[in-house]
Amino acid sequence: MALPSSPSATARLLTVPALLLLLSSAALLVFLILPSLSPSPAAHLCACSPPTTTHTTTTVTTTTTTASPAPVTTFPADVAWLKAQLASNSLPLLASHDAWHRLRKGINPRTREQQLFDINRHHGISHYPDEEATNHTALPCPGELLVEEHHSNYGEPWAGGRDVFEFLANASALTPRDQVLEIGCGTLRVGLHFIRFLEAAKFHCLERDELSLMAALRYELPAQGLLYKRPMIVRGEDMDFSRFGDTVMYDLIYASAVFLHIPDKLVWTGLERLAGKLRPQRGRIFVSHNIKFCSRLGGDECTQRLTELGLEYVGKHTHDSLLFNHYEIWFEFRRPKV
């Protein structure tokens, strides 16, 4: 006799087949619908924009700044500023001789002679023993130069060199690229300012005095940090400019208190050799103090001789000193346009 089935067993028998059928139907549905949801490769290529490649370019802007040359002239505003600094520090603009020496008492004043004595015996100076001195000092300098005795070699203060530079640079409209020749540069009282202002190798000098050359080359140039400017300073006399080369052209040639001390004939020899090296029209020759080498010939003869050399007289100038009661007289010459 057959036993009747229980309700729970019947439900399980009906549920399992139905569940299997449901899962199969769902899988079939997903299989059919999924391709339509994913675009085909052809549809992708046609319907969409091609991929964009982005190139990032970094532009580096390099700004080349050309430093302007230092101002040549001392302007009224500069003088006013300095006077204001003196006033703000309660310093007198002028001090008497006695007042100056009273002030010096507090700072152990030394004359150059005393300072030289101390240097020679290394008093108060940390120094290497004699056998090691040359191993540590690249450019051993005589004590006389270290105490700047050569600054007193002139008939006027050392500071007058700046006055000469300011006048000549302004009067000749000098630029750092110009070529300059000084006849008799001495210890570079004037030349230092030109060397500092001009580009490298643009300053030439002919000097005959050995002591002056020692001071210029062994002390002033290294002490002023101007060795890199490579000025051409030549020992020579008799107006021999051959070592400067045959092709050089000068924008400025000057002689400060030099032509006073040499014979007129030699001055004319120098002018003859330099006339062709002066840049036409723009170039200038300046001679200080007087031109007796010319005036002793007489006006007409001097003019004629200058003309034969291709030179002409431009005029006479005076220039005041910035720091002491003094003025200089300068005579200007040029080479007319060829």
mmCIF file of N, CA and C in Angstrom, residues 15-146:
data_model
loop_
_atom_site.group_PDB
_atom_site.id
_atom_site.type_symbol
_atom_site.label_atom_id
_atom_site.label_comp_id
_atom_site.label_asym_id
_atom_site.label_seq_id
_atom_site.Cartn_x
_atom_site.Cartn_y
_atom_site.Cartn_z
ATOM 1 N N THR A 15 10.292 22.616 -5.905
ATOM 2 C CA THR A 15 11.109 23.846 -5.844
ATOM 3 C C THR A 15 12.432 23.684 -6.558
ATOM 4 N N VAL A 16 13.118 22.593 -6.445
ATOM 5 C CA VAL A 16 14.450 22.391 -7.022
ATOM 6 C C VAL A 16 14.426 22.452 -8.534
ATOM 7 N N PRO A 17 13.538 21.747 -9.219
ATOM 8 C CA PRO A 17 13.500 21.867 -10.692
ATOM 9 C C PRO A 17 13.174 23.275 -11.144
ATOM 10 N N ALA A 18 12.267 23.873 -10.429
ATOM 11 C CA ALA A 18 11.906 25.249 -10.822
ATOM 12 C C ALA A 18 13.093 26.208 -10.667
ATOM 13 N N LEU A 19 13.877 25.995 -9.607
ATOM 14 C CA LEU A 19 15.034 26.869 -9.373
ATOM 15 C C LEU A 19 16.082 26.690 -10.460
ATOM 16 N N LEU A 20 16.305 25.417 -10.862
ATOM 17 C CA LEU A 20 17.271 25.155 -11.927
ATOM 18 C C LEU A 20 16.850 25.799 -13.226
ATOM 19 N N LEU A 21 15.539 25.705 -13.526
ATOM 20 C CA LEU A 21 15.017 26.301 -14.756
ATOM 21 C C LEU A 21 15.181 27.816 -14.725
ATOM 22 N N LEU A 22 14.962 28.402 -13.590
ATOM 23 C CA LEU A 22 15.071 29.859 -13.453
ATOM 24 C C LEU A 22 16.511 30.332 -13.674
ATOM 25 N N LEU A 23 17.492 29.622 -13.120
ATOM 26 C CA LEU A 23 18.890 29.994 -13.283
ATOM 27 C C LEU A 23 19.341 29.862 -14.719
ATOM 28 N N SER A 24 18.852 28.780 -15.388
ATOM 29 C CA SER A 24 19.228 28.585 -16.791
ATOM 30 C C SER A 24 18.686 29.700 -17.658
ATOM 31 N N SER A 25 17.450 30.079 -17.397
ATOM 32 C CA SER A 25 16.834 31.159 -18.172
ATOM 33 C C SER A 25 17.576 32.479 -17.962
ATOM 34 N N ALA A 26 17.990 32.732 -16.739
ATOM 35 C CA ALA A 26 18.709 33.987 -16.447
ATOM 36 C C ALA A 26 20.057 34.023 -17.140
ATOM 37 N N ALA A 27 20.739 32.865 -17.143
ATOM 38 C CA ALA A 27 22.045 32.821 -17.809
ATOM 39 C C ALA A 27 21.916 33.059 -19.300
ATOM 40 N N LEU A 28 20.863 32.442 -19.896
ATOM 41 C CA LEU A 28 20.627 32.627 -21.326
ATOM 42 C C LEU A 28 20.311 34.077 -21.637
ATOM 43 N N LEU A 29 19.559 34.706 -20.791
ATOM 44 C CA LEU A 29 19.186 36.114 -21.005
ATOM 45 C C LEU A 29 20.409 37.024 -20.945
ATOM 46 N N VAL A 30 21.257 36.767 -19.985
ATOM 47 C CA VAL A 30 22.484 37.581 -19.855
ATOM 48 C C VAL A 30 23.373 37.386 -21.073
ATOM 49 N N PHE A 31 23.509 36.141 -21.545
ATOM 50 C CA PHE A 31 24.337 35.842 -22.710
ATOM 51 C C PHE A 31 23.863 36.588 -23.940
ATOM 52 N N LEU A 32 22.503 36.697 -24.076
ATOM 53 C CA LEU A 32 21.949 37.356 -25.253
ATOM 54 C C LEU A 32 22.037 38.881 -25.178
ATOM 55 N N ILE A 33 21.914 39.427 -23.982
ATOM 56 C CA ILE A 33 21.831 40.887 -23.843
ATOM 57 C C ILE A 33 23.219 41.530 -23.726
ATOM 58 N N LEU A 34 24.207 40.852 -23.128
ATOM 59 C CA LEU A 34 25.512 41.450 -22.854
ATOM 60 C C LEU A 34 26.228 41.970 -24.096
ATOM 61 N N PRO A 35 26.262 41.246 -25.227
ATOM 62 C CA PRO A 35 26.939 41.798 -26.418
ATOM 63 C C PRO A 35 26.361 43.117 -26.891
ATOM 64 N N SER A 36 25.038 43.250 -26.723
ATOM 65 C CA SER A 36 24.435 44.522 -27.165
ATOM 66 C C SER A 36 24.820 45.687 -26.266
ATOM 67 N N LEU A 37 25.180 45.368 -25.022
ATOM 68 C CA LEU A 37 25.579 46.438 -24.115
ATOM 69 C C LEU A 37 27.025 46.865 -24.345
ATOM 70 N N SER A 38 27.889 45.996 -24.867
ATOM 71 C CA SER A 38 29.296 46.310 -25.116
ATOM 72 C C SER A 38 29.468 46.639 -26.582
ATOM 73 N N PRO A 39 29.933 47.864 -26.922
ATOM 74 C CA PRO A 39 30.085 48.239 -28.320
ATOM 75 C C PRO A 39 31.154 47.396 -28.998
ATOM 76 N N SER A 40 30.916 47.102 -30.273
ATOM 77 C CA SER A 40 31.857 46.314 -31.055
ATOM 78 C C SER A 40 33.088 47.150 -31.348
ATOM 79 N N PRO A 41 34.190 46.517 -31.737
ATOM 80 C CA PRO A 41 35.395 47.276 -32.078
ATOM 81 C C PRO A 41 35.151 48.241 -33.198
ATOM 82 N N ALA A 42 34.373 47.836 -34.205
ATOM 83 C CA ALA A 42 34.094 48.735 -35.325
ATOM 84 C C ALA A 42 33.332 49.940 -34.885
ATOM 85 N N ALA A 43 32.307 49.679 -33.999
ATOM 86 C CA ALA A 43 31.513 50.806 -33.506
ATOM 87 C C ALA A 43 32.379 51.742 -32.697
ATOM 88 N N HIS A 44 33.342 51.189 -31.946
ATOM 89 C CA HIS A 44 34.233 52.024 -31.135
ATOM 90 C C HIS A 44 35.079 52.925 -32.018
ATOM 91 N N LEU A 45 35.615 52.398 -33.107
ATOM 92 C CA LEU A 45 36.466 53.169 -33.977
ATOM 93 C C LEU A 45 35.711 54.247 -34.719
ATOM 94 N N CYS A 46 34.475 53.979 -35.061
ATOM 95 C CA CYS A 46 33.735 54.925 -35.887
ATOM 96 C C CYS A 46 33.012 55.981 -35.093
ATOM 97 N N ALA A 47 32.462 55.576 -33.930
ATOM 98 C CA ALA A 47 31.584 56.489 -33.215
ATOM 99 C C ALA A 47 32.318 57.413 -32.274
ATOM 100 N N CYS A 48 33.535 57.061 -31.897
ATOM 101 C CA CYS A 48 34.241 57.847 -30.892
ATOM 102 C C CYS A 48 35.405 58.589 -31.517
ATOM 103 N N SER A 49 35.766 59.685 -30.866
ATOM 104 C CA SER A 49 36.929 60.440 -31.313
ATOM 105 C C SER A 49 38.175 59.661 -30.986
ATOM 106 N N PRO A 50 39.186 59.768 -31.826
ATOM 107 C CA PRO A 50 40.433 59.061 -31.541
ATOM 108 C C PRO A 50 41.047 59.576 -30.254
ATOM 109 N N PRO A 51 41.805 58.748 -29.586
ATOM 110 C CA PRO A 51 42.433 59.187 -28.334
ATOM 111 C C PRO A 51 43.336 60.384 -28.573
ATOM 112 N N THR A 52 43.316 61.300 -27.626
ATOM 113 C CA THR A 52 44.105 62.520 -27.737
ATOM 114 C C THR A 52 45.399 62.376 -26.947
ATOM 115 N N THR A 53 46.511 62.647 -27.641
ATOM 116 C CA THR A 53 47.816 62.615 -26.970
ATOM 117 C C THR A 53 48.193 64.038 -26.585
ATOM 118 N N THR A 54 48.391 64.269 -25.339
ATOM 119 C CA THR A 54 48.692 65.608 -24.846
ATOM 120 C C THR A 54 50.196 65.748 -24.636
ATOM 121 N N HIS A 55 50.796 66.750 -25.306
ATOM 122 C CA HIS A 55 52.222 67.038 -25.130
ATOM 123 C C HIS A 55 52.344 68.293 -24.267
ATOM 124 N N THR A 56 53.008 68.180 -23.149
ATOM 125 C CA THR A 56 53.201 69.328 -22.266
ATOM 126 C C THR A 56 54.582 69.912 -22.528
ATOM 127 N N THR A 57 54.608 71.142 -23.013
ATOM 128 C CA THR A 57 55.873 71.805 -23.321
ATOM 129 C C THR A 57 56.150 72.856 -22.270
ATOM 130 N N THR A 58 57.277 72.728 -21.617
ATOM 131 C CA THR A 58 57.669 73.703 -20.605
ATOM 132 C C THR A 58 58.607 74.714 -21.243
ATOM 133 N N THR A 59 58.193 75.939 -21.285
ATOM 134 C CA THR A 59 58.997 76.991 -21.883
ATOM 135 C C THR A 59 59.787 77.698 -20.792
ATOM 136 N N VAL A 60 61.090 77.669 -20.922
ATOM 137 C CA VAL A 60 61.959 78.343 -19.955
ATOM 138 C C VAL A 60 62.420 79.650 -20.564
ATOM 139 N N THR A 61 62.036 80.725 -19.974
ATOM 140 C CA THR A 61 62.410 82.040 -20.479
ATOM 141 C C THR A 61 63.657 82.508 -19.756
ATOM 142 N N THR A 62 64.709 82.701 -20.525
ATOM 143 C CA THR A 62 65.977 83.156 -19.950
ATOM 144 C C THR A 62 66.131 84.634 -20.229
ATOM 145 N N THR A 63 66.203 85.396 -19.201
ATOM 146 C CA THR A 63 66.366 86.832 -19.347
ATOM 147 C C THR A 63 67.831 87.191 -19.149
ATOM 148 N N THR A 64 68.414 87.715 -20.190
ATOM 149 C CA THR A 64 69.812 88.131 -20.110
ATOM 150 C C THR A 64 69.864 89.593 -19.711
ATOM 151 N N THR A 65 70.393 89.836 -18.559
ATOM 152 C CA THR A 65 70.466 91.198 -18.058
ATOM 153 C C THR A 65 71.879 91.728 -18.242
ATOM 154 N N THR A 66 71.992 92.738 -19.051
ATOM 155 C CA THR A 66 73.279 93.371 -19.257
ATOM 156 C C THR A 66 73.426 94.514 -18.279
ATOM 157 N N ALA A 67 74.374 94.358 -17.407
ATOM 158 C CA ALA A 67 74.558 95.375 -16.377
ATOM 159 C C ALA A 67 75.001 96.692 -17.000
ATOM 160 N N SER A 68 74.348 97.748 -16.615
ATOM 161 C CA SER A 68 74.737 99.056 -17.112
ATOM 162 C C SER A 68 76.054 99.464 -16.468
ATOM 163 N N PRO A 69 76.890 100.162 -17.209
ATOM 164 C CA PRO A 69 78.145 100.606 -16.602
ATOM 165 C C PRO A 69 77.877 101.562 -15.449
ATOM 166 N N ALA A 70 78.776 101.573 -14.494
ATOM 167 C CA ALA A 70 78.624 102.462 -13.351
ATOM 168 C C ALA A 70 78.614 103.910 -13.820
ATOM 169 N N PRO A 71 77.825 104.750 -13.174
ATOM 170 C CA PRO A 71 77.797 106.165 -13.569
ATOM 171 C C PRO A 71 79.184 106.782 -13.492
ATOM 172 N N VAL A 72 79.473 107.638 -14.440
ATOM 173 C CA VAL A 72 80.768 108.313 -14.481
ATOM 174 C C VAL A 72 80.748 109.573 -13.641
ATOM 175 N N THR A 73 79.674 110.319 -13.726
ATOM 176 C CA THR A 73 79.593 111.638 -13.089
ATOM 177 C C THR A 73 79.079 111.536 -11.662
ATOM 178 N N THR A 74 79.616 112.369 -10.794
ATOM 179 C CA THR A 74 79.053 112.560 -9.456
ATOM 180 C C THR A 74 78.016 113.666 -9.557
ATOM 181 N N PHE A 75 76.758 113.327 -9.373
ATOM 182 C CA PHE A 75 75.664 114.264 -9.567
ATOM 183 C C PHE A 75 75.368 115.047 -8.293
ATOM 184 N N PRO A 76 74.691 116.209 -8.414
ATOM 185 C CA PRO A 76 74.323 116.973 -7.212
ATOM 186 C C PRO A 76 73.546 116.149 -6.196
ATOM 187 N N ALA A 77 72.706 115.241 -6.681
ATOM 188 C CA ALA A 77 71.947 114.400 -5.746
ATOM 189 C C ALA A 77 72.874 113.505 -4.931
ATOM 190 N N ASP A 78 73.982 113.070 -5.543
ATOM 191 C CA ASP A 78 74.961 112.257 -4.816
ATOM 192 C C ASP A 78 75.630 113.070 -3.706
ATOM 193 N N VAL A 79 75.980 114.301 -4.042
ATOM 194 C CA VAL A 79 76.614 115.187 -3.058
ATOM 195 C C VAL A 79 75.649 115.480 -1.911
ATOM 196 N N ALA A 80 74.384 115.741 -2.247
ATOM 197 C CA ALA A 80 73.376 116.028 -1.216
ATOM 198 C C ALA A 80 73.187 114.822 -0.300
ATOM 199 N N TRP A 81 73.175 113.634 -0.883
ATOM 200 C CA TRP A 81 73.018 112.418 -0.071
ATOM 201 C C TRP A 81 74.174 112.283 0.915
ATOM 202 N N LEU A 82 75.402 112.494 0.434
ATOM 203 C CA LEU A 82 76.566 112.349 1.305
ATOM 204 C C LEU A 82 76.544 113.382 2.430
ATOM 205 N N LYS A 83 76.184 114.612 2.113
ATOM 206 C CA LYS A 83 76.105 115.646 3.156
ATOM 207 C C LYS A 83 75.065 115.275 4.200
ATOM 208 N N ALA A 84 73.979 114.673 3.759
ATOM 209 C CA ALA A 84 72.947 114.242 4.710
ATOM 210 C C ALA A 84 73.473 113.137 5.618
ATOM 211 N N GLN A 85 74.298 112.229 5.049
ATOM 212 C CA GLN A 85 74.889 111.170 5.868
ATOM 213 C C GLN A 85 75.843 111.741 6.911
ATOM 214 N N LEU A 86 76.632 112.717 6.502
ATOM 215 C CA LEU A 86 77.539 113.368 7.452
ATOM 216 C C LEU A 86 76.771 114.036 8.579
ATOM 217 N N ALA A 87 75.709 114.743 8.205
ATOM 218 C CA ALA A 87 74.902 115.448 9.207
ATOM 219 C C ALA A 87 74.230 114.470 10.163
ATOM 220 N N SER A 88 73.701 113.376 9.640
ATOM 221 C CA SER A 88 72.992 112.412 10.486
ATOM 222 C C SER A 88 73.936 111.720 11.465
ATOM 223 N N ASN A 89 75.227 111.695 11.120
ATOM 224 C CA ASN A 89 76.220 111.094 12.017
ATOM 225 C C ASN A 89 77.020 112.137 12.789
ATOM 226 N N SER A 90 76.545 113.390 12.728
ATOM 227 C CA SER A 90 77.179 114.499 13.455
ATOM 228 C C SER A 90 78.657 114.641 13.092
ATOM 229 N N LEU A 91 78.965 114.517 11.815
ATOM 230 C CA LEU A 91 80.337 114.664 11.334
ATOM 231 C C LEU A 91 80.466 115.996 10.609
ATOM 232 N N PRO A 92 81.493 116.764 10.923
ATOM 233 C CA PRO A 92 81.641 118.075 10.275
ATOM 234 C C PRO A 92 82.047 117.917 8.817
ATOM 235 N N LEU A 93 81.562 118.828 7.981
ATOM 236 C CA LEU A 93 81.941 118.809 6.568
ATOM 237 C C LEU A 93 83.398 119.237 6.414
ATOM 238 N N LEU A 94 83.809 120.190 7.223
ATOM 239 C CA LEU A 94 85.183 120.660 7.233
ATOM 240 C C LEU A 94 85.732 120.570 8.650
ATOM 241 N N ALA A 95 86.963 120.121 8.773
ATOM 242 C CA ALA A 95 87.584 120.031 10.098
ATOM 243 C C ALA A 95 88.939 120.714 10.039
ATOM 244 N N SER A 96 89.265 121.460 11.083
ATOM 245 C CA SER A 96 90.558 122.129 11.122
ATOM 246 C C SER A 96 91.679 121.119 11.303
ATOM 247 N N HIS A 97 92.894 121.568 11.035
ATOM 248 C CA HIS A 97 94.054 120.688 11.179
ATOM 249 C C HIS A 97 94.173 120.175 12.612
ATOM 250 N N ASP A 98 94.004 121.072 13.584
ATOM 251 C CA ASP A 98 94.120 120.662 14.990
ATOM 252 C C ASP A 98 93.014 119.694 15.375
ATOM 253 N N ALA A 99 91.803 119.986 14.907
ATOM 254 C CA ALA A 99 90.675 119.108 15.243
ATOM 255 C C ALA A 99 90.895 117.716 14.663
ATOM 256 N N TRP A 100 91.442 117.661 13.451
ATOM 257 C CA TRP A 100 91.687 116.362 12.816
ATOM 258 C C TRP A 100 92.674 115.542 13.638
ATOM 259 N N HIS A 101 93.738 116.153 14.125
ATOM 260 C CA HIS A 101 94.734 115.418 14.893
ATOM 261 C C HIS A 101 94.224 115.040 16.279
ATOM 262 N N ARG A 102 93.333 115.842 16.830
ATOM 263 C CA ARG A 102 92.724 115.447 18.104
ATOM 264 C C ARG A 102 91.896 114.174 17.919
ATOM 265 N N LEU A 103 91.211 114.072 16.790
ATOM 266 C CA LEU A 103 90.404 112.884 16.531
ATOM 267 C C LEU A 103 91.281 111.648 16.331
ATOM 268 N N ARG A 104 92.443 111.825 15.744
ATOM 269 C CA ARG A 104 93.314 110.694 15.449
ATOM 270 C C ARG A 104 93.907 110.056 16.701
ATOM 271 N N LYS A 105 93.945 110.766 17.795
ATOM 272 C CA LYS A 105 94.600 110.248 19.002
ATOM 273 C C LYS A 105 93.961 108.963 19.495
ATOM 274 N N GLY A 106 92.696 108.791 19.221
ATOM 275 C CA GLY A 106 91.999 107.615 19.749
ATOM 276 C C GLY A 106 92.148 106.370 18.901
ATOM 277 N N ILE A 107 92.831 106.449 17.745
ATOM 278 C CA ILE A 107 92.884 105.287 16.857
ATOM 279 C C ILE A 107 94.327 104.879 16.530
ATOM 280 N N ASN A 108 95.239 105.140 17.449
ATOM 281 C CA ASN A 108 96.629 104.744 17.281
ATOM 282 C C ASN A 108 97.185 105.186 15.929
ATOM 283 N N PRO A 109 97.289 106.472 15.704
ATOM 284 C CA PRO A 109 97.741 106.960 14.394
ATOM 285 C C PRO A 109 99.161 106.525 14.090
ATOM 286 N N ARG A 110 99.377 106.134 12.835
ATOM 287 C CA ARG A 110 100.689 105.703 12.388
ATOM 288 C C ARG A 110 101.021 106.440 11.097
ATOM 289 N N THR A 111 102.229 106.933 11.017
ATOM 290 C CA THR A 111 102.683 107.490 9.752
ATOM 291 C C THR A 111 103.055 106.321 8.829
ATOM 292 N N ARG A 112 103.237 106.609 7.558
ATOM 293 C CA ARG A 112 103.635 105.550 6.636
ATOM 294 C C ARG A 112 104.990 104.980 7.033
ATOM 295 N N GLU A 113 105.869 105.836 7.503
ATOM 296 C CA GLU A 113 107.192 105.373 7.921
ATOM 297 C C GLU A 113 107.080 104.404 9.094
ATOM 298 N N GLN A 114 106.235 104.734 10.065
ATOM 299 C CA GLN A 114 106.044 103.852 11.215
ATOM 300 C C GLN A 114 105.374 102.539 10.804
ATOM 301 N N GLN A 115 104.407 102.647 9.915
ATOM 302 C CA GLN A 115 103.707 101.448 9.455
ATOM 303 C C GLN A 115 104.652 100.517 8.689
ATOM 304 N N LEU A 116 105.527 101.105 7.888
ATOM 305 C CA LEU A 116 106.492 100.309 7.142
ATOM 306 C C LEU A 116 107.456 99.593 8.101
ATOM 307 N N PHE A 117 107.879 100.304 9.138
ATOM 308 C CA PHE A 117 108.775 99.700 10.128
ATOM 309 C C PHE A 117 108.102 98.500 10.781
ATOM 310 N N ASP A 118 106.832 98.649 11.134
ATOM 311 C CA ASP A 118 106.095 97.554 11.768
ATOM 312 C C ASP A 118 105.932 96.369 10.821
ATOM 313 N N ILE A 119 105.641 96.658 9.553
ATOM 314 C CA ILE A 119 105.460 95.583 8.575
ATOM 315 C C ILE A 119 106.750 94.802 8.396
ATOM 316 N N ASN A 120 107.875 95.503 8.307
ATOM 317 C CA ASN A 120 109.154 94.837 8.053
ATOM 318 C C ASN A 120 109.608 93.955 9.211
ATOM 319 N N ARG A 121 109.149 94.278 10.404
ATOM 320 C CA ARG A 121 109.519 93.402 11.535
ATOM 321 C C ARG A 121 108.318 92.586 12.035
ATOM 322 N N HIS A 122 107.244 92.573 11.212
ATOM 323 C CA HIS A 122 106.048 91.769 11.495
ATOM 324 C C HIS A 122 105.419 92.118 12.837
ATOM 325 N N HIS A 123 105.540 93.366 13.232
ATOM 326 C CA HIS A 123 104.977 93.766 14.519
ATOM 327 C C HIS A 123 103.447 93.781 14.434
ATOM 328 N N GLY A 124 102.818 92.988 15.289
ATOM 329 C CA GLY A 124 101.358 92.957 15.328
ATOM 330 C C GLY A 124 100.734 92.235 14.149
ATOM 331 N N ILE A 125 101.535 91.479 13.395
ATOM 332 C CA ILE A 125 101.018 90.794 12.213
ATOM 333 C C ILE A 125 101.253 89.293 12.357
ATOM 334 N N SER A 126 100.186 88.500 12.198
ATOM 335 C CA SER A 126 100.350 87.047 12.174
ATOM 336 C C SER A 126 101.005 86.676 10.852
ATOM 337 N N HIS A 127 102.116 85.990 10.919
ATOM 338 C CA HIS A 127 102.862 85.730 9.694
ATOM 339 C C HIS A 127 103.524 84.357 9.747
ATOM 340 N N TYR A 128 103.849 83.850 8.551
ATOM 341 C CA TYR A 128 104.566 82.587 8.451
ATOM 342 C C TYR A 128 106.067 82.837 8.589
ATOM 343 N N PRO A 129 106.803 81.848 9.087
ATOM 344 C CA PRO A 129 108.266 81.996 9.151
ATOM 345 C C PRO A 129 108.827 82.234 7.747
ATOM 346 N N ASP A 130 110.002 82.825 7.709
ATOM 347 C CA ASP A 130 110.595 83.215 6.430
ATOM 348 C C ASP A 130 110.656 82.073 5.422
ATOM 349 N N GLU A 131 110.991 80.888 5.885
ATOM 350 C CA GLU A 131 111.157 79.772 4.949
ATOM 351 C C GLU A 131 109.813 79.319 4.362
ATOM 352 N N GLU A 132 108.706 79.689 4.979
ATOM 353 C CA GLU A 132 107.394 79.289 4.483
ATOM 354 C C GLU A 132 106.629 80.439 3.830
ATOM 355 N N ALA A 133 107.172 81.619 3.908
ATOM 356 C CA ALA A 133 106.423 82.798 3.453
ATOM 357 C C ALA A 133 106.001 82.685 1.998
ATOM 358 N N THR A 134 106.916 82.247 1.149
ATOM 359 C CA THR A 134 106.599 82.197 -0.277
ATOM 360 C C THR A 134 105.623 81.082 -0.623
ATOM 361 N N ASN A 135 105.422 80.145 0.281
ATOM 362 C CA ASN A 135 104.473 79.059 0.027
ATOM 363 C C ASN A 135 103.033 79.481 0.271
ATOM 364 N N HIS A 136 102.827 80.595 0.914
ATOM 365 C CA HIS A 136 101.476 81.021 1.274
ATOM 366 C C HIS A 136 101.090 82.360 0.653
ATOM 367 N N THR A 137 102.050 83.086 0.135
ATOM 368 C CA THR A 137 101.780 84.397 -0.449
ATOM 369 C C THR A 137 102.018 84.327 -1.958
ATOM 370 N N ALA A 138 100.949 84.426 -2.722
ATOM 371 C CA ALA A 138 101.052 84.241 -4.172
ATOM 372 C C ALA A 138 101.818 85.373 -4.841
ATOM 373 N N LEU A 139 101.614 86.594 -4.372
ATOM 374 C CA LEU A 139 102.254 87.756 -4.989
ATOM 375 C C LEU A 139 102.927 88.602 -3.916
ATOM 376 N N PRO A 140 104.081 88.173 -3.412
ATOM 377 C CA PRO A 140 104.756 88.947 -2.355
ATOM 378 C C PRO A 140 105.008 90.377 -2.809
ATOM 379 N N CYS A 141 104.633 91.315 -1.969
ATOM 380 C CA CYS A 141 104.690 92.735 -2.338
ATOM 381 C C CYS A 141 105.616 93.480 -1.380
ATOM 382 N N PRO A 142 106.466 94.369 -1.896
ATOM 383 C CA PRO A 142 107.346 95.149 -1.014
ATOM 384 C C PRO A 142 106.530 95.976 -0.015
ATOM 385 N N GLY A 143 107.088 96.127 1.184
ATOM 386 C CA GLY A 143 106.395 96.888 2.224
ATOM 387 C C GLY A 143 106.095 98.314 1.807
ATOM 388 N N GLU A 144 106.999 98.917 1.032
ATOM 389 C CA GLU A 144 106.800 100.306 0.595
ATOM 390 C C GLU A 144 105.524 100.451 -0.217
ATOM 391 N N LEU A 145 105.185 99.417 -0.979
ATOM 392 C CA LEU A 145 103.938 99.460 -1.748
ATOM 393 C C LEU A 145 102.736 99.189 -0.851
ATOM 394 N N LEU A 146 102.907 98.305 0.120
ATOM 395 C CA LEU A 146 101.795 97.981 1.018
ATOM 396 C C LEU A 146 101.337 99.190 1.834
#
